Amino acid sequence: MTHVLATNLRDLLEQEKPSRKKEHKQSCMLVGNGSPTSVTARLYAAQKDASLDQLIVRRKRIDASMHGAIQDLLSSRSSWKSIELTTAARAAQRLLNGLLYVRHVERLIIVQPSDGVISMLGTTLLNNTDGYATVDSLTLISGTISSAQANGLKEGLRSPACTLQYIRLTKCSFENVEAVRNVAIGLKNCKTLKEISLCQCHLEDTEIATLVTELKDHPSLEDLDLSVNYCLAEGMKAVGGLLASSTPLKHLDISCQDVWDDRDYFIHLCDGLEHENCILEVLDSHSNFLADGQMEWLVKALEKNTTLQRLILFDNSISDQGMMCLSDSLPVLPRSLRTVDISNNSYSMQGVKSLEKGMARNTSIWTLKLNNSTMLLEYYLALNSGGRCLKLTNTIGLSLWPRILERTDRCLSYEQLCSRIGPQDIIFDLLHGPALLDG
């Protein structure tokens, strides 16, 4: 099993870099290596840069003059796009105090936060005590959260003044189940939250169940990342219950659950997928040792689902039998489903070819990622992306033929048209298959 994981802090920080919008020029100030005098001079000079909206502090030791320069830089503008702190514990706490002079921070990232920093986040920053800056997104990387600190985070998160929308606890560990429960209660009561990520947090099955159960019926949660943990029967049952609740969850990452035992508990997730309350759009369950039995449950659940757009199942153990099960369901899968990734599984070329029959009657999937593909599968995918849609079967007015011929010319590449599939085949399928070009 290949787990594609972030293995160092640099990889994690690259994921957290804010996107660059063309309409807004961004400028970043990096406080890294260099003599204290030169770094301090650069900090004071940066105050004159009106486009500066990102501050990155990656320096262990910060002397008094440098600290004062950073404080002045922070207070020189009312809003920051991104602030990242990778520094000693005491220095990080002092720099966080500088946010008292800032009104808004879009993204706050703290690497290896100390006990004092985590406590300060809960008791002062999140609940906006004394007028601290409001924060939209909080990322903690490689921290340890005790019961007491989790209780502080709980109080901050459930404060009416908390405006947090995204929280990412990456590679953070919890002292015990009580710490998980306290954080979960805070997350449940933070009514502005849209995304929660607990990737690589060493969460055990009971801890995942405790967390997810508290999140049921959350009013605004849309994205939940539980990847690289230890989710088993209790945790998966809670996840299924979350999908069946009124929580508006659209993106679920349950990939890379680091266990090797029986996967029959996956049926709880499938039960949630087929519930009428489920509005999930993206399901990521790669690298979970899923086999043919789980594939059969999944496709049956998807036949009753009407919202899923992207299904990610690469790096599992699906064989030819699972592929045939998928092929049988392809004609009746929801029209919302656009992308299916089942690459790096255990099926053979025979399993790939078995999908051709199902794809002939599927008009919605545009992207199908496999170990290997066939020309006929690529042909059906090209037809789908070109716009075939079942409306009429054998009657086409003369006025539609120019549009059909035009679409035919650009439906497939030149190389594909020169193969055994020609324009006449495309037109035949448009007339006799589940096809009439749409728009």
PDB file of C-alpha atoms in Angstrom, residues 212-374:
ATOM      1  CA  VAL A 212     -17.974  12.918  14.473  1.00  0.00           C
ATOM      2  CA  THR A 213     -20.966  12.251  16.736  1.00  0.00           C
ATOM      3  CA  GLU A 214     -20.637  15.772  18.150  1.00  0.00           C
ATOM      4  CA  LEU A 215     -20.615  17.188  14.613  1.00  0.00           C
ATOM      5  CA  LYS A 216     -24.013  15.751  13.657  1.00  0.00           C
ATOM      6  CA  ASP A 217     -26.454  18.456  12.552  1.00  0.00           C
ATOM      7  CA  HIS A 218     -23.726  21.121  12.422  1.00  0.00           C
ATOM      8  CA  PRO A 219     -25.342  24.052  10.553  1.00  0.00           C
ATOM      9  CA  SER A 220     -22.464  25.052   8.251  1.00  0.00           C
ATOM     10  CA  LEU A 221     -19.837  22.269   7.997  1.00  0.00           C
ATOM     11  CA  GLU A 222     -19.105  21.467   4.325  1.00  0.00           C
ATOM     12  CA  ASP A 223     -15.651  19.831   4.339  1.00  0.00           C
ATOM     13  CA  LEU A 224     -14.326  17.131   6.720  1.00  0.00           C
ATOM     14  CA  ASP A 225     -10.843  15.587   6.405  1.00  0.00           C
ATOM     15  CA  LEU A 226     -10.180  12.535   8.614  1.00  0.00           C
ATOM     16  CA  SER A 227      -7.428  11.057   6.456  1.00  0.00           C
ATOM     17  CA  VAL A 228      -4.520   9.032   7.867  1.00  0.00           C
ATOM     18  CA  ASN A 229      -6.073   7.952  11.152  1.00  0.00           C
ATOM     19  CA  TYR A 230      -7.492   4.667  12.531  1.00  0.00           C
ATOM     20  CA  CYS A 231     -11.195   4.647  11.678  1.00  0.00           C
ATOM     21  CA  LEU A 232     -12.946   1.292  12.270  1.00  0.00           C
ATOM     22  CA  ALA A 233     -16.526   0.203  12.949  1.00  0.00           C
ATOM     23  CA  GLU A 234     -17.518   2.827  15.547  1.00  0.00           C
ATOM     24  CA  GLY A 235     -15.929   5.697  13.661  1.00  0.00           C
ATOM     25  CA  MET A 236     -17.432   4.658  10.330  1.00  0.00           C
ATOM     26  CA  LYS A 237     -20.857   4.239  11.914  1.00  0.00           C
ATOM     27  CA  ALA A 238     -20.588   7.819  13.198  1.00  0.00           C
ATOM     28  CA  VAL A 239     -19.509   9.039   9.743  1.00  0.00           C
ATOM     29  CA  GLY A 240     -22.542   7.349   8.180  1.00  0.00           C
ATOM     30  CA  GLY A 241     -24.742   9.041  10.760  1.00  0.00           C
ATOM     31  CA  LEU A 242     -23.160  12.397   9.934  1.00  0.00           C
ATOM     32  CA  LEU A 243     -24.024  11.947   6.239  1.00  0.00           C
ATOM     33  CA  ALA A 244     -27.608  11.131   7.175  1.00  0.00           C
ATOM     34  CA  SER A 245     -27.929  14.183   9.436  1.00  0.00           C
ATOM     35  CA  SER A 246     -28.779  17.746   8.473  1.00  0.00           C
ATOM     36  CA  THR A 247     -25.065  18.704   8.287  1.00  0.00           C
ATOM     37  CA  PRO A 248     -24.490  20.215   4.787  1.00  0.00           C
ATOM     38  CA  LEU A 249     -21.347  18.105   4.236  1.00  0.00           C
ATOM     39  CA  LYS A 250     -20.102  18.217   0.624  1.00  0.00           C
ATOM     40  CA  HIS A 251     -16.525  16.906   0.835  1.00  0.00           C
ATOM     41  CA  LEU A 252     -15.421  13.894   2.908  1.00  0.00           C
ATOM     42  CA  ASP A 253     -11.855  12.544   3.010  1.00  0.00           C
ATOM     43  CA  ILE A 254     -11.734   9.220   4.854  1.00  0.00           C
ATOM     44  CA  SER A 255      -8.642   7.923   3.038  1.00  0.00           C
ATOM     45  CA  CYS A 256      -5.545   6.147   4.373  1.00  0.00           C
ATOM     46  CA  GLN A 257      -7.061   4.608   7.483  1.00  0.00           C
ATOM     47  CA  ASP A 258      -4.010   2.750   8.776  1.00  0.00           C
ATOM     48  CA  VAL A 259      -5.583  -0.600   9.680  1.00  0.00           C
ATOM     49  CA  TRP A 260      -5.507  -4.020   8.063  1.00  0.00           C
ATOM     50  CA  ASP A 261      -8.531  -5.905   9.438  1.00  0.00           C
ATOM     51  CA  ASP A 262     -11.926  -6.770   7.944  1.00  0.00           C
ATOM     52  CA  ARG A 263     -13.550  -3.889   6.076  1.00  0.00           C
ATOM     53  CA  ASP A 264     -17.178  -4.914   6.562  1.00  0.00           C
ATOM     54  CA  TYR A 265     -17.805  -1.785   8.623  1.00  0.00           C
ATOM     55  CA  PHE A 266     -17.565   0.209   5.364  1.00  0.00           C
ATOM     56  CA  ILE A 267     -21.254  -0.587   4.938  1.00  0.00           C
ATOM     57  CA  HIS A 268     -22.063   2.092   7.544  1.00  0.00           C
ATOM     58  CA  LEU A 269     -20.615   4.731   5.221  1.00  0.00           C
ATOM     59  CA  CYS A 270     -22.681   3.326   2.350  1.00  0.00           C
ATOM     60  CA  ASP A 271     -25.830   3.546   4.483  1.00  0.00           C
ATOM     61  CA  GLY A 272     -25.158   7.258   4.942  1.00  0.00           C
ATOM     62  CA  LEU A 273     -24.526   7.779   1.215  1.00  0.00           C
ATOM     63  CA  GLU A 274     -27.931   6.452   0.243  1.00  0.00           C
ATOM     64  CA  HIS A 275     -29.806   8.468   2.872  1.00  0.00           C
ATOM     65  CA  GLU A 276     -32.093  11.184   1.533  1.00  0.00           C
ATOM     66  CA  ASN A 277     -30.338  13.848   3.636  1.00  0.00           C
ATOM     67  CA  CYS A 278     -26.923  13.136   2.110  1.00  0.00           C
ATOM     68  CA  ILE A 279     -25.691  15.945  -0.174  1.00  0.00           C
ATOM     69  CA  LEU A 280     -22.058  14.785  -0.458  1.00  0.00           C
ATOM     70  CA  GLU A 281     -20.293  15.861  -3.665  1.00  0.00           C
ATOM     71  CA  VAL A 282     -16.783  14.416  -3.172  1.00  0.00           C
ATOM     72  CA  LEU A 283     -15.872  11.137  -1.453  1.00  0.00           C
ATOM     73  CA  ASP A 284     -12.178  10.271  -1.061  1.00  0.00           C
ATOM     74  CA  SER A 285     -11.613   6.724   0.189  1.00  0.00           C
ATOM     75  CA  HIS A 286      -8.293   5.897  -1.430  1.00  0.00           C
ATOM     76  CA  SER A 287      -5.703   3.607   0.186  1.00  0.00           C
ATOM     77  CA  ASN A 288      -8.231   1.843   2.412  1.00  0.00           C
ATOM     78  CA  PHE A 289      -7.759  -1.816   1.326  1.00  0.00           C
ATOM     79  CA  LEU A 290     -11.301  -1.837  -0.088  1.00  0.00           C
ATOM     80  CA  ALA A 291     -12.153  -5.007  -2.019  1.00  0.00           C
ATOM     81  CA  ASP A 292     -14.955  -6.277  -4.266  1.00  0.00           C
ATOM     82  CA  GLY A 293     -17.498  -6.630  -1.459  1.00  0.00           C
ATOM     83  CA  GLN A 294     -17.122  -2.992  -0.464  1.00  0.00           C
ATOM     84  CA  MET A 295     -17.291  -1.974  -4.134  1.00  0.00           C
ATOM     85  CA  GLU A 296     -20.631  -3.764  -4.463  1.00  0.00           C
ATOM     86  CA  TRP A 297     -22.069  -1.969  -1.413  1.00  0.00           C
ATOM     87  CA  LEU A 298     -20.781   1.355  -2.660  1.00  0.00           C
ATOM     88  CA  VAL A 299     -22.276   1.219  -6.150  1.00  0.00           C
ATOM     89  CA  LYS A 300     -25.636   0.066  -4.771  1.00  0.00           C
ATOM     90  CA  ALA A 301     -25.618   3.034  -2.402  1.00  0.00           C
ATOM     91  CA  LEU A 302     -24.691   5.399  -5.237  1.00  0.00           C
ATOM     92  CA  GLU A 303     -27.677   4.213  -7.267  1.00  0.00           C
ATOM     93  CA  LYS A 304     -29.818   5.952  -4.648  1.00  0.00           C
ATOM     94  CA  ASN A 305     -27.567   8.990  -4.284  1.00  0.00           C
ATOM     95  CA  THR A 306     -28.255  12.093  -6.382  1.00  0.00           C
ATOM     96  CA  THR A 307     -25.439  14.509  -5.483  1.00  0.00           C
ATOM     97  CA  LEU A 308     -22.019  12.795  -5.645  1.00  0.00           C
ATOM     98  CA  GLN A 309     -19.781  14.296  -8.350  1.00  0.00           C
ATOM     99  CA  ARG A 310     -16.367  12.792  -7.628  1.00  0.00           C
ATOM    100  CA  LEU A 311     -15.467   9.317  -6.324  1.00  0.00           C
ATOM    101  CA  ILE A 312     -11.823   8.585  -5.430  1.00  0.00           C
ATOM    102  CA  LEU A 313     -10.911   4.928  -4.864  1.00  0.00           C
ATOM    103  CA  PHE A 314      -7.353   4.606  -6.130  1.00  0.00           C
ATOM    104  CA  ASP A 315      -4.829   2.369  -4.337  1.00  0.00           C
ATOM    105  CA  ASN A 316      -7.318  -0.207  -3.044  1.00  0.00           C
ATOM    106  CA  SER A 317      -7.809  -3.946  -3.717  1.00  0.00           C
ATOM    107  CA  ILE A 318     -10.633  -3.955  -6.275  1.00  0.00           C
ATOM    108  CA  SER A 319     -10.409  -6.878  -8.740  1.00  0.00           C
ATOM    109  CA  ASP A 320     -12.209  -7.834 -11.968  1.00  0.00           C
ATOM    110  CA  GLN A 321     -15.307  -8.843  -9.998  1.00  0.00           C
ATOM    111  CA  GLY A 322     -15.593  -5.358  -8.516  1.00  0.00           C
ATOM    112  CA  MET A 323     -15.147  -3.815 -11.954  1.00  0.00           C
ATOM    113  CA  MET A 324     -17.971  -5.921 -13.391  1.00  0.00           C
ATOM    114  CA  CYS A 325     -20.175  -4.815 -10.505  1.00  0.00           C
ATOM    115  CA  LEU A 326     -19.343  -1.193 -11.332  1.00  0.00           C
ATOM    116  CA  SER A 327     -20.068  -1.785 -15.017  1.00  0.00           C
ATOM    117  CA  ASP A 328     -23.521  -3.162 -14.222  1.00  0.00           C
ATOM    118  CA  SER A 329     -24.331  -0.021 -12.210  1.00  0.00           C
ATOM    119  CA  LEU A 330     -22.878   2.577 -14.595  1.00  0.00           C
ATOM    120  CA  PRO A 331     -26.132   3.049 -16.576  1.00  0.00           C
ATOM    121  CA  VAL A 332     -28.109   3.849 -13.401  1.00  0.00           C
ATOM    122  CA  LEU A 333     -25.549   5.858 -11.417  1.00  0.00           C
ATOM    123  CA  PRO A 334     -26.583   9.463 -10.681  1.00  0.00           C
ATOM    124  CA  ARG A 335     -26.106  11.963 -13.498  1.00  0.00           C
ATOM    125  CA  SER A 336     -24.238  14.161 -11.043  1.00  0.00           C
ATOM    126  CA  LEU A 337     -21.251  11.762 -11.029  1.00  0.00           C
ATOM    127  CA  ARG A 338     -18.525  13.211 -13.267  1.00  0.00           C
ATOM    128  CA  THR A 339     -15.231  11.668 -12.080  1.00  0.00           C
ATOM    129  CA  VAL A 340     -14.323   8.160 -10.919  1.00  0.00           C
ATOM    130  CA  ASP A 341     -10.722   7.293  -9.970  1.00  0.00           C
ATOM    131  CA  ILE A 342     -10.090   3.551  -9.541  1.00  0.00           C
ATOM    132  CA  SER A 343      -6.467   3.480 -10.648  1.00  0.00           C
ATOM    133  CA  ASN A 344      -3.790   1.374  -8.932  1.00  0.00           C
ATOM    134  CA  ASN A 345      -6.123  -1.473  -7.977  1.00  0.00           C
ATOM    135  CA  SER A 346      -5.941  -5.265  -8.469  1.00  0.00           C
ATOM    136  CA  TYR A 347      -8.030  -5.740 -11.621  1.00  0.00           C
ATOM    137  CA  SER A 348      -6.697  -6.955 -14.964  1.00  0.00           C
ATOM    138  CA  MET A 349      -7.279  -5.714 -18.505  1.00  0.00           C
ATOM    139  CA  GLN A 350     -10.343  -7.951 -18.575  1.00  0.00           C
ATOM    140  CA  GLY A 351     -11.803  -5.884 -15.734  1.00  0.00           C
ATOM    141  CA  VAL A 352     -11.121  -2.701 -17.683  1.00  0.00           C
ATOM    142  CA  LYS A 353     -12.850  -4.050 -20.785  1.00  0.00           C
ATOM    143  CA  SER A 354     -15.869  -5.058 -18.718  1.00  0.00           C
ATOM    144  CA  LEU A 355     -16.558  -1.340 -18.168  1.00  0.00           C
ATOM    145  CA  GLU A 356     -17.163  -0.790 -21.896  1.00  0.00           C
ATOM    146  CA  LYS A 357     -20.667  -2.287 -21.706  1.00  0.00           C
ATOM    147  CA  GLY A 358     -21.666  -0.037 -18.804  1.00  0.00           C
ATOM    148  CA  MET A 359     -20.094   3.113 -20.253  1.00  0.00           C
ATOM    149  CA  ALA A 360     -22.018   2.638 -23.488  1.00  0.00           C
ATOM    150  CA  ARG A 361     -25.159   3.568 -21.549  1.00  0.00           C
ATOM    151  CA  ASN A 362     -23.649   6.128 -19.165  1.00  0.00           C
ATOM    152  CA  THR A 363     -23.922   9.738 -20.348  1.00  0.00           C
ATOM    153  CA  SER A 364     -22.534  11.663 -17.378  1.00  0.00           C
ATOM    154  CA  ILE A 365     -19.009  10.468 -16.452  1.00  0.00           C
ATOM    155  CA  TRP A 366     -16.334  12.626 -18.076  1.00  0.00           C
ATOM    156  CA  THR A 367     -13.211  11.339 -16.308  1.00  0.00           C
ATOM    157  CA  LEU A 368     -12.456   7.682 -15.593  1.00  0.00           C
ATOM    158  CA  LYS A 369      -8.988   7.022 -14.164  1.00  0.00           C
ATOM    159  CA  LEU A 370      -7.838   3.412 -14.572  1.00  0.00           C
ATOM    160  CA  ASN A 371      -4.654   1.333 -14.549  1.00  0.00           C
ATOM    161  CA  ASN A 372      -5.086   1.153 -18.328  1.00  0.00           C
ATOM    162  CA  SER A 373      -7.838   2.323 -20.631  1.00  0.00           C
ATOM    163  CA  THR A 374      -9.250   1.224 -23.974  1.00  0.00           C
TER     164      THR A 374
END
